[in-house]
Coordinates of C-alpha atoms and ligand atoms in Angstrom, one line a residue:
X14 CA -38.2 -82.3 52.7
X15 CA -34.4 -82.4 52.7
X16 CA -33.4 -79.3 54.6
X17 CA -30.0 -77.7 54.2
X18 CA -29.2 -74.9 56.7
X19 CA -26.3 -72.6 56.0
X20 CA -24.5 -70.2 58.3
X21 CA -20.9 -68.9 58.5
X22 CA -20.3 -70.2 62.0
X23 CA -21.2 -73.7 63.0
X24 CA -20.7 -75.7 66.2
X25 CA -20.4 -79.4 67.0
X26 CA -22.0 -78.5 70.3
X27 CA -20.0 -80.1 73.0
X28 CA -21.7 -78.8 76.2
X29 CA -18.3 -78.1 77.8
X30 CA -16.9 -76.1 74.9
X31 CA -17.4 -72.3 74.7
X32 CA -19.9 -71.4 72.0
X33 CA -19.7 -68.0 70.3
X34 CA -23.0 -66.2 69.7
X35 CA -26.6 -66.9 69.7
X36 CA -26.9 -68.3 66.2
X37 CA -24.8 -71.4 66.8
X38 CA -26.5 -72.1 70.1
X39 CA -29.9 -71.8 68.6
X40 CA -29.3 -73.9 65.5
X41 CA -27.6 -76.8 67.2
X42 CA -30.7 -78.4 68.9
X43 CA -32.9 -78.0 65.8
X44 CA -30.4 -79.6 63.5
X45 CA -29.9 -82.4 66.0
X46 CA -33.6 -83.0 66.2
X47 CA -34.8 -82.3 62.7
X48 CA -32.3 -84.2 60.7
X49 CA -31.2 -81.2 58.7
X50 CA -27.8 -80.8 57.1
X51 CA -26.0 -77.8 58.6
X52 CA -23.3 -76.3 56.3
X53 CA -20.8 -73.7 57.4
X54 CA -17.2 -72.6 57.6
X55 CA -14.7 -75.1 59.0
X56 CA -12.6 -72.2 60.3
X57 CA -9.8 -73.3 58.1
X58 CA -8.7 -71.5 55.0
X59 CA -7.2 -72.8 51.7
X60 CA -4.8 -71.0 49.4
X61 CA -4.8 -71.0 45.7
X62 CA -7.5 -71.9 43.1
X63 CA -9.7 -74.5 44.6
X64 CA -12.8 -76.6 44.2
X65 CA -15.4 -76.5 46.9
X66 CA -14.3 -79.3 49.2
X67 CA -15.8 -80.2 52.5
X68 CA -13.2 -80.7 55.2
X69 CA -15.5 -82.8 57.3
X70 CA -19.1 -84.1 57.2
X71 CA -20.2 -85.7 60.4
X72 CA -23.4 -86.8 62.2
X73 CA -25.0 -84.3 64.5
X74 CA -28.0 -86.0 66.3
X75 CA -30.5 -87.0 63.6
X76 CA -28.8 -84.4 61.3
X77 CA -25.3 -83.7 60.0
X78 CA -22.8 -81.0 60.0
X79 CA -20.7 -80.2 56.9
X80 CA -17.7 -77.9 57.3
X81 CA -16.2 -76.2 54.3
X82 CA -12.7 -74.7 54.0
X83 CA -13.1 -71.2 52.5
X84 CA -10.6 -69.4 50.2
X85 CA -7.9 -67.7 52.1
X86 CA -7.7 -64.9 49.5
X87 CA -11.2 -63.8 50.2
X88 CA -12.0 -64.7 53.8
X89 CA -10.5 -61.6 55.4
X90 CA -12.4 -59.2 53.0
X91 CA -15.6 -61.2 53.6
X92 CA -15.6 -61.7 57.3
X93 CA -13.6 -58.9 58.9
X94 CA -14.2 -56.7 55.9
X95 CA -17.6 -56.4 54.4
X96 CA -19.6 -58.6 56.8
X97 CA -18.3 -57.2 60.0
X98 CA -17.0 -53.7 59.1
X99 CA -19.8 -52.6 56.8
X100 CA -22.9 -54.7 57.3
X101 CA -22.6 -55.4 61.1
X102 CA -22.2 -51.7 62.1
X103 CA -25.0 -50.7 59.7
X104 CA -27.4 -53.4 60.9
X105 CA -26.7 -52.2 64.5
X106 CA -27.3 -48.5 63.5
X107 CA -23.6 -47.5 63.8
X108 CA -23.1 -45.8 60.4
X109 CA -20.1 -44.0 61.9
X110 CA -18.2 -47.3 62.1
X111 CA -18.8 -48.5 58.5
X112 CA -15.5 -49.2 56.8
X113 CA -15.3 -51.3 53.6
X114 CA -13.3 -51.2 50.5
X115 CA -14.5 -52.3 47.1
X116 CA -12.2 -55.3 47.4
X117 CA -14.0 -56.3 50.6
X118 CA -17.3 -56.2 48.8
X119 CA -15.9 -58.4 45.9
X120 CA -14.6 -60.9 48.5
X121 CA -18.0 -60.9 50.1
X122 CA -19.6 -61.7 46.8
X123 CA -16.9 -64.3 46.0
X124 CA -17.6 -66.2 49.3
X125 CA -21.3 -66.1 48.7
X126 CA -20.8 -67.6 45.2
X127 CA -18.3 -70.1 46.6
X128 CA -20.8 -71.3 49.2
X129 CA -23.5 -71.5 46.6
X130 CA -21.4 -73.8 44.5
X131 CA -20.6 -76.0 47.5
X132 CA -24.2 -76.3 48.4
X133 CA -25.0 -78.0 45.1
X134 CA -23.5 -81.2 46.6
X135 CA -26.6 -81.4 48.9
X136 CA -29.2 -80.6 46.3
X137 CA -31.8 -83.1 45.2
X138 CA -35.4 -82.8 44.0
X139 CA -36.8 -82.4 47.5
X140 CA -34.3 -79.9 48.9
X141 CA -35.0 -76.6 50.6
X142 CA -32.2 -74.2 51.6
X143 CA -32.3 -72.1 54.7
X144 CA -29.6 -69.4 54.8
X145 CA -28.7 -67.7 58.1
X146 CA -27.6 -64.2 58.7
X147 CA -25.9 -61.2 57.2
X148 CA -22.8 -63.1 56.0
X149 CA -24.9 -64.5 53.2
X150 CA -27.3 -61.8 51.9
X151 CA -26.4 -62.7 48.3
X152 CA -26.3 -66.5 48.6
X153 CA -29.9 -67.0 47.4
X154 CA -29.2 -65.0 44.3
X155 CA -26.0 -67.0 43.7
X156 CA -28.0 -70.3 44.1
X157 CA -30.6 -69.0 41.5
X158 CA -27.7 -68.3 39.1
X159 CA -26.7 -71.9 39.4
X160 CA -30.2 -73.0 38.4
X161 CA -31.6 -73.7 41.8
X162 CA -35.4 -73.5 41.7
X163 CA -36.1 -75.2 45.0
X164 CA -37.3 -73.1 48.0
X165 CA -34.6 -70.9 49.5
X166 CA -35.3 -68.9 52.7
X167 CA -33.3 -66.5 54.7
X168 CA -33.3 -65.5 58.4
X169 CA -31.7 -62.4 59.7
X170 CA -30.4 -62.8 63.3
X171 CA -29.5 -59.1 63.7
X172 CA -31.8 -56.1 63.5
X173 CA -32.6 -54.5 60.2
X174 CA -32.1 -50.7 60.5
X175 CA -33.9 -47.7 59.3
X176 CA -33.8 -46.9 55.6
X177 CA -31.3 -44.0 55.8
X178 CA -28.8 -46.2 57.8
X179 CA -29.0 -49.1 55.3
X180 CA -28.4 -46.7 52.4
X181 CA -25.1 -45.9 54.0
X182 CA -23.8 -49.4 53.2
X183 CA -21.7 -49.5 49.9
X184 CA -23.6 -51.5 47.3
X185 CA -26.8 -51.6 49.5
X186 CA -29.0 -51.6 46.5
X187 CA -27.4 -54.5 44.8
X188 CA -27.4 -56.5 48.0
X189 CA -31.1 -55.9 48.8
X190 CA -32.0 -56.7 45.2
X191 CA -30.1 -59.9 45.6
X192 CA -32.1 -60.7 48.7
X193 CA -35.2 -60.8 46.7
X194 CA -34.1 -64.1 45.2
X195 CA -35.2 -65.6 48.5
X196 CA -38.8 -67.0 48.7
X197 CA -39.1 -66.1 52.4
X198 CA -37.2 -63.6 54.5
X199 CA -37.5 -63.9 58.3
X200 CA -36.8 -61.2 60.9
X201 CA -36.6 -61.2 64.7
X202 CA -39.1 -58.3 65.2
X203 CA -41.9 -56.6 63.4
X204 CA -39.9 -53.4 63.4
X205 CA -37.0 -55.1 61.5
X206 CA -39.5 -56.4 59.0
X207 CA -41.2 -53.0 58.6
X208 CA -37.8 -51.3 58.1
X209 CA -36.9 -53.8 55.4
X210 CA -40.2 -53.4 53.6
X211 CA -39.9 -49.6 53.8
X212 CA -36.5 -49.8 52.2
X213 CA -37.7 -52.1 49.4
X214 CA -40.9 -50.0 48.8
X215 CA -39.3 -46.6 48.9
X216 CA -35.6 -47.0 47.9
X217 CA -36.1 -49.8 45.3
X218 CA -39.6 -48.6 44.3
X219 CA -41.0 -52.1 44.4
X220 CA -44.6 -53.1 45.1
X221 CA -45.2 -54.4 48.6
X222 CA -48.5 -55.9 49.5
X223 CA -49.4 -58.0 52.6
X224 CA -45.6 -58.1 53.4
X225 CA -45.0 -59.6 50.0
X226 CA -42.5 -57.9 47.6
X227 CA -43.0 -58.3 43.9
X228 CA -39.9 -57.8 41.8
X229 CA -39.1 -58.3 38.2
X230 CA -35.9 -59.7 36.9
X231 CA -35.2 -60.2 33.2
X232 CA -38.9 -60.0 32.5
X233 CA -39.9 -62.6 35.1
X234 CA -42.0 -61.6 38.1
X235 CA -40.9 -63.0 41.4
X236 CA -42.4 -62.8 44.9
X237 CA -40.7 -62.7 48.3
X238 CA -42.6 -63.0 51.5
X239 CA -41.3 -61.2 54.6
X240 CA -42.4 -62.1 58.1
X241 CA -41.4 -62.1 61.8
X242 CA -40.1 -65.2 63.5
X243 CA -38.7 -64.4 66.9
X244 CA -36.1 -66.9 67.8
X245 CA -36.5 -68.9 71.1
X246 CA -34.7 -71.4 73.3
X247 CA -35.6 -74.7 74.8
X248 CA -36.4 -73.2 78.2
X249 CA -37.2 -76.5 79.9
X250 CA -34.0 -78.1 78.8
X251 CA -32.0 -75.1 79.8
X252 CA -33.7 -75.0 83.2
X253 CA -32.7 -78.7 83.7
X254 CA -29.1 -77.9 82.7
X255 CA -29.0 -75.0 85.2
X256 CA -30.2 -77.3 88.0
X257 CA -27.5 -79.9 87.1
X258 CA -24.8 -77.2 86.8
X259 CA -25.1 -76.0 90.3
X260 CA -22.7 -78.8 91.4
X261 CA -20.2 -78.0 88.6
X262 CA -16.8 -77.2 90.1
X263 CA -16.6 -73.7 88.5
X264 CA -20.1 -72.9 89.7
X265 CA -19.5 -74.2 93.2
X266 CA -16.3 -72.1 93.4
X267 CA -18.2 -69.0 92.4
X268 CA -20.9 -69.6 95.0
X269 CA -18.3 -70.2 97.7
X270 CA -16.4 -67.0 96.8
X271 CA -19.5 -64.9 97.2
X272 CA -19.8 -65.3 101.0
X273 CA -23.5 -64.5 100.9
X274 CA -23.0 -61.4 98.8
X275 CA -25.4 -60.8 95.9
X276 CA -24.3 -61.2 92.3
X277 CA -25.3 -59.5 89.0
X278 CA -24.2 -61.2 85.8
X279 CA -23.5 -60.0 82.2
X280 CA -22.5 -62.4 79.4
X281 CA -21.7 -60.8 76.0
X282 CA -19.4 -61.0 73.1
X283 CA -17.0 -58.0 73.4
X284 CA -19.0 -56.0 70.8
X285 CA -19.9 -52.3 70.7
X286 CA -23.5 -53.2 70.1
X287 CA -23.7 -54.7 73.6
X288 CA -23.6 -51.5 75.6
X289 CA -20.8 -52.6 78.0
X290 CA -19.5 -49.2 78.7
X291 CA -22.9 -47.8 79.7
X292 CA -23.6 -50.9 81.8
X293 CA -20.3 -50.5 83.8
X294 CA -20.9 -46.8 84.2
X295 CA -24.4 -47.7 85.6
X296 CA -22.8 -50.0 88.2
X297 CA -20.2 -47.3 89.0
X298 CA -23.0 -44.8 89.6
X299 CA -25.1 -47.2 91.7
X300 CA -22.1 -48.0 94.0
X301 CA -21.3 -44.2 94.3
X302 CA -24.9 -43.3 95.1
X303 CA -25.6 -46.2 97.4
X304 CA -22.5 -47.1 99.3
X305 CA -24.5 -49.6 101.3
X306 CA -24.4 -51.8 98.2
X307 CA -20.5 -51.8 98.2
X308 CA -19.4 -55.3 99.4
X309 CA -23.0 -56.4 99.1
X310 CA -23.3 -56.8 95.3
X311 CA -20.7 -57.5 92.7
X312 CA -20.9 -57.8 88.9
X313 CA -19.6 -60.9 87.1
X314 CA -19.0 -59.6 83.5
X315 CA -18.0 -62.3 81.0
X316 CA -16.9 -60.5 77.8
X317 CA -15.8 -63.0 75.2
X318 CA -13.2 -61.5 72.8
X319 CA -14.6 -61.2 69.3
X320 CA -13.4 -60.1 65.8
X321 CA -10.1 -58.9 67.3
X322 CA -8.7 -58.0 63.9
X323 CA -11.1 -55.1 63.5
X324 CA -10.0 -51.7 64.9
X325 CA -13.4 -50.9 66.5
X326 CA -13.2 -54.1 68.5
X327 CA -9.6 -53.5 69.6
X328 CA -10.6 -50.0 70.7
X329 CA -13.6 -51.3 72.6
X330 CA -11.5 -54.0 74.3
X331 CA -9.1 -51.4 75.6
X332 CA -11.8 -49.0 76.6
X333 CA -13.7 -51.6 78.7
X334 CA -10.6 -52.9 80.3
X335 CA -9.6 -49.4 81.3
X336 CA -13.0 -48.7 82.7
X337 CA -13.2 -51.9 84.7
X338 CA -9.8 -51.2 86.2
X339 CA -10.8 -47.6 87.1
X340 CA -14.1 -48.7 88.8
X341 CA -12.4 -51.6 90.6
X342 CA -9.6 -49.2 91.7
X343 CA -12.0 -46.7 93.1
X344 CA -14.6 -49.0 94.8
X345 CA -12.5 -52.1 95.5
X346 CA -11.1 -53.2 98.9
X347 CA -8.3 -55.5 99.8
X348 CA -10.8 -58.3 100.1
X349 CA -13.5 -57.2 97.7
X350 CA -13.5 -56.7 93.9
X351 CA -16.6 -55.0 92.5
X352 CA -16.3 -56.3 88.9
X353 CA -15.0 -59.7 88.1
X354 CA -14.1 -59.2 84.5
X355 CA -13.4 -62.3 82.3
X356 CA -12.3 -62.3 78.7
X357 CA -13.1 -65.9 77.8
X358 CA -16.0 -68.0 76.8
X359 CA -17.8 -70.7 78.8
X360 CA -19.7 -73.8 77.7
X361 CA -23.5 -73.7 78.0
X362 CA -23.4 -76.2 80.9
X363 CA -21.3 -73.9 83.1
X364 CA -23.1 -70.7 81.9
X365 CA -26.5 -72.1 82.9
X366 CA -25.1 -72.6 86.5
X367 CA -23.5 -69.1 86.6
X368 CA -26.9 -67.6 85.6
X369 CA -28.6 -69.4 88.4
X370 CA -26.2 -68.1 91.0
X371 CA -27.0 -64.5 90.0
X372 CA -29.8 -62.4 91.6
X373 CA -29.7 -60.0 88.6
X374 CA -29.1 -60.6 84.9
X375 CA -28.0 -57.5 83.0
X376 CA -28.7 -57.6 79.3
X377 CA -28.4 -54.0 78.1
X378 CA -27.4 -53.9 74.4
X379 CA -27.7 -50.6 72.4
X380 CA -29.1 -52.7 69.6
X381 CA -29.6 -56.5 69.4
X382 CA -31.6 -58.8 67.1
X383 CA -33.0 -60.9 69.9
X384 CA -30.3 -61.7 72.6
X385 CA -30.7 -65.2 73.8
X386 CA -28.7 -64.6 76.9
X387 CA -31.8 -62.7 78.2
X388 CA -33.9 -65.8 77.6
X389 CA -31.3 -68.2 79.0
X390 CA -30.9 -66.2 82.2
X391 CA -34.6 -66.4 82.9
X392 CA -34.8 -70.1 82.1
X393 CA -31.9 -70.8 84.4
X394 CA -33.5 -69.3 87.5
X395 CA -34.7 -71.2 90.6
X396 CA -38.6 -71.0 90.4
X397 CA -38.8 -70.7 94.2
X398 CA -36.3 -67.8 94.4
X399 CA -35.8 -66.3 90.9
X400 CA -33.4 -63.5 90.0
X401 CA -34.5 -60.4 88.1
X402 CA -33.7 -59.6 84.5
X403 CA -32.7 -56.0 83.6
X404 CA -33.3 -55.8 79.9
X405 CA -32.6 -53.2 77.2
X406 CA -35.7 -52.0 75.3
X407 CA -33.5 -52.3 72.2
X408 CA -33.0 -56.0 72.4
X409 CA -35.5 -58.0 70.3
X410 CA -36.2 -60.1 73.5
X411 CA -37.9 -57.0 75.1
X412 CA -40.9 -57.6 72.8
X413 CA -41.5 -60.8 74.6
X414 CA -39.9 -60.4 78.0
X415 CA -41.8 -57.3 79.0
X416 CA -42.0 -58.6 82.6
X417 CA -38.3 -57.9 82.9
X418 CA -37.2 -54.5 84.2
X419 CA -37.0 -52.8 80.8
X420 CA -34.4 -50.0 80.6
X421 CA -33.0 -47.5 78.1
X422 CA -29.3 -48.5 77.7
X423 CA -28.4 -44.9 76.9
X424 CA -29.8 -43.7 80.2
X425 CA -27.0 -44.7 82.7
X426 CA -28.8 -43.1 85.6
X427 CA -32.1 -45.0 84.9
X428 CA -30.1 -48.3 84.5
X429 CA -28.4 -47.7 87.9
X430 CA -31.8 -47.2 89.5
X431 CA -33.2 -50.3 87.8
X432 CA -30.3 -52.5 88.9
X433 CA -30.7 -51.3 92.5
X434 CA -34.4 -52.0 92.5
X435 CA -33.8 -55.4 91.0
X436 CA -31.6 -56.2 94.0
X437 CA -34.2 -55.2 96.5
X438 CA -37.3 -56.6 94.7
X439 CA -39.6 -58.6 97.0
X440 CA -39.9 -62.4 96.4
X441 CA -43.6 -62.3 95.4
X442 CA -42.9 -59.8 92.6
X443 CA -39.8 -61.7 91.4
X444 CA -41.9 -64.9 91.2
X445 CA -44.7 -63.1 89.3
X446 CA -42.3 -61.7 86.7
X447 CA -40.4 -65.0 86.4
X448 CA -43.7 -66.9 85.8
X449 CA -44.8 -64.5 83.1
X450 CA -41.5 -64.7 81.3
X451 CA -41.3 -68.5 81.5
X452 CA -44.8 -68.9 80.2
X453 CA -43.8 -66.9 77.2
X454 CA -40.5 -68.8 76.7
X455 CA -42.3 -72.1 76.9
X456 CA -44.9 -71.1 74.4
X457 CA -42.4 -70.0 71.8
X458 CA -39.5 -72.4 71.8
X459 CA -36.6 -72.8 69.4
X460 CA -38.5 -75.8 67.9
X461 CA -41.5 -73.6 67.3
X462 CA -39.3 -71.0 65.6
X463 CA -37.8 -73.7 63.4
X464 CA -41.1 -75.4 62.5
X465 CA -42.7 -72.0 61.9
X466 CA -40.1 -70.8 59.5
X467 CA -39.8 -74.1 57.6
X468 CA -43.6 -74.4 57.3
X469 CA -43.8 -70.8 56.0
X470 CA -41.0 -71.5 53.5
X471 CA -42.9 -74.5 52.2
X472 CA -46.1 -72.4 52.0
X473 CA -44.3 -69.5 50.3
X474 CA -43.0 -71.7 47.6
X475 CA -46.4 -73.4 47.0
X476 CA -48.0 -69.9 46.8
X477 CA -45.2 -68.7 44.5
X478 CA -45.8 -71.7 42.2
X479 CA -49.5 -70.8 42.0
X480 CA -48.7 -67.1 41.2
X481 CA -45.9 -68.0 38.7
X482 CA -47.0 -71.4 37.2
X483 CA -44.9 -70.9 34.1
X484 CA -41.7 -69.9 35.7
X485 CA -39.0 -71.3 33.5
X486 CA -35.8 -72.8 34.9
X487 CA -33.4 -69.9 35.6
X488 CA -30.6 -69.6 33.1
X489 CA -27.1 -69.9 34.6
X490 CA -25.6 -66.5 34.1
X491 CA -22.0 -65.8 33.5
X492 CA -19.8 -65.3 36.6
X493 CA -19.9 -61.7 37.7
X494 CA -16.9 -59.6 37.0
X495 CA -16.1 -56.7 39.3
X496 CA -18.7 -54.0 39.6
X497 CA -22.1 -54.7 38.0
X498 CA -25.2 -55.4 40.0
X499 CA -26.1 -58.9 41.0
X500 CA -28.6 -60.6 38.8
X501 CA -30.7 -63.7 39.1
X502 CA -33.5 -65.6 37.5
Ligands
F6P605 O1 -26.6 -62.6 64.4 C1 -25.5 -62.4 65.1 C2 -24.5 -63.5 65.1 O2 -24.4 -64.2 63.8 C3 -24.7 -64.4 66.2 O3 -24.3 -65.7 66.0 C4 -23.7 -63.9 67.2 O4 -24.3 -63.0 68.0 C5 -22.6 -63.3 66.4 O5 -23.2 -62.9 65.2 C6 -21.4 -64.2 66.1 O6 -20.5 -63.5 65.5 P1 -19.2 -64.2 65.0 O7 -19.5 -65.4 64.2 O8 -18.5 -63.1 64.2 O9 -18.4 -64.5 66.2

């Protein structure tokens, strides 16, 4: 099968270059190994009417990466607008932050249609398309409009929220109907999958049986299978990288600067879903309650700037910077800084070493699809003297890493206690927890995730062909003008 993977963000994966977000880090090794073609945005925009032209296509391991220049007129409305100011807040249950104009929605649809046209370059009789994430909810429907009958799957890296939250997104109905053009829709957790099926069953009134949604478009019955595929990492490879990284100059400098003091580490994009304010308040409370920990443990918080053109992100950046400065001002000493706060990204090779230096990993999002930092922190530990993971129960990773200290990120007091107990946890207990989590990580790797989804996509299509043997080739419908619902088949 000729697999084409599509996402907005792609990475060439230089180990020394900072990588934004879990999706790019996760897809890189599977593209390199599987021979898939990975298509995404080049990060460059083009003005004026344009054909879909790839800026670059280059080899990536056994696979290839193809980077597309996107239309300047629509990218802002697509990325900062509908994708990250309407869908992202809703998917993370922050309805209060939803902002989107009708123009943003149209730009979102335009970019989905543009990407669909561009993908035709990679289509042959044996192609399957695998679309990633909320930037491209409507891409499957756009491919069907262009006559694509091959398997098309979709995986959502974020959570899928409760019905009433989703229904706060402008055009939610059209978007979810468009998603039913996919043969297979994958989620991070069972809860996400159940939320989606509840929306489809109750808000769209469609029949859902055995996690399969039956929909009818233009008199043709279609079926979409929904299932859970928790994303993983290559834990062995990450562990080796962490061992090597210990001699990296930046990692050595960090270790030397600690003078035997313990370290907690947080690594996040600067995003309101990551729970940074509550986390810093928890450290503040811990140091206030337990002054013996002052000078004995500090926090290294890496907060990579993200989506800076969006007001909610600018506000958060200011709020976190003020809070860090306040905590450091109150608890700091002339020769000791409680929170080392860095607004920049690091390559995976350095991050692995930083994780290994830290006795506590704090991953406390308010909502998160999976959170691969949690998995990477565990994999990076020294098996003889492992650190402790403090993990939010609202990260998808908590379903698997239940041997972490699982916390409620809204309970600042509870988090302060959990961090303190992580710092004093006996070695035997740390080893037990680490071994349980590593066993889980090794039995559900990123390669298992990839093979599981691709296998299920193949099966879903075979099943669909059995259910719908006489499915005619979809007609190419006229381009959508502003407003009406998306249609496909
Ligand atoms: O699913 C979330 C995601 O797509 C991940 O790649 C990452 O957490 C984040 O969003 C990246 O966002 P952006 O591409 O906007 O920096």
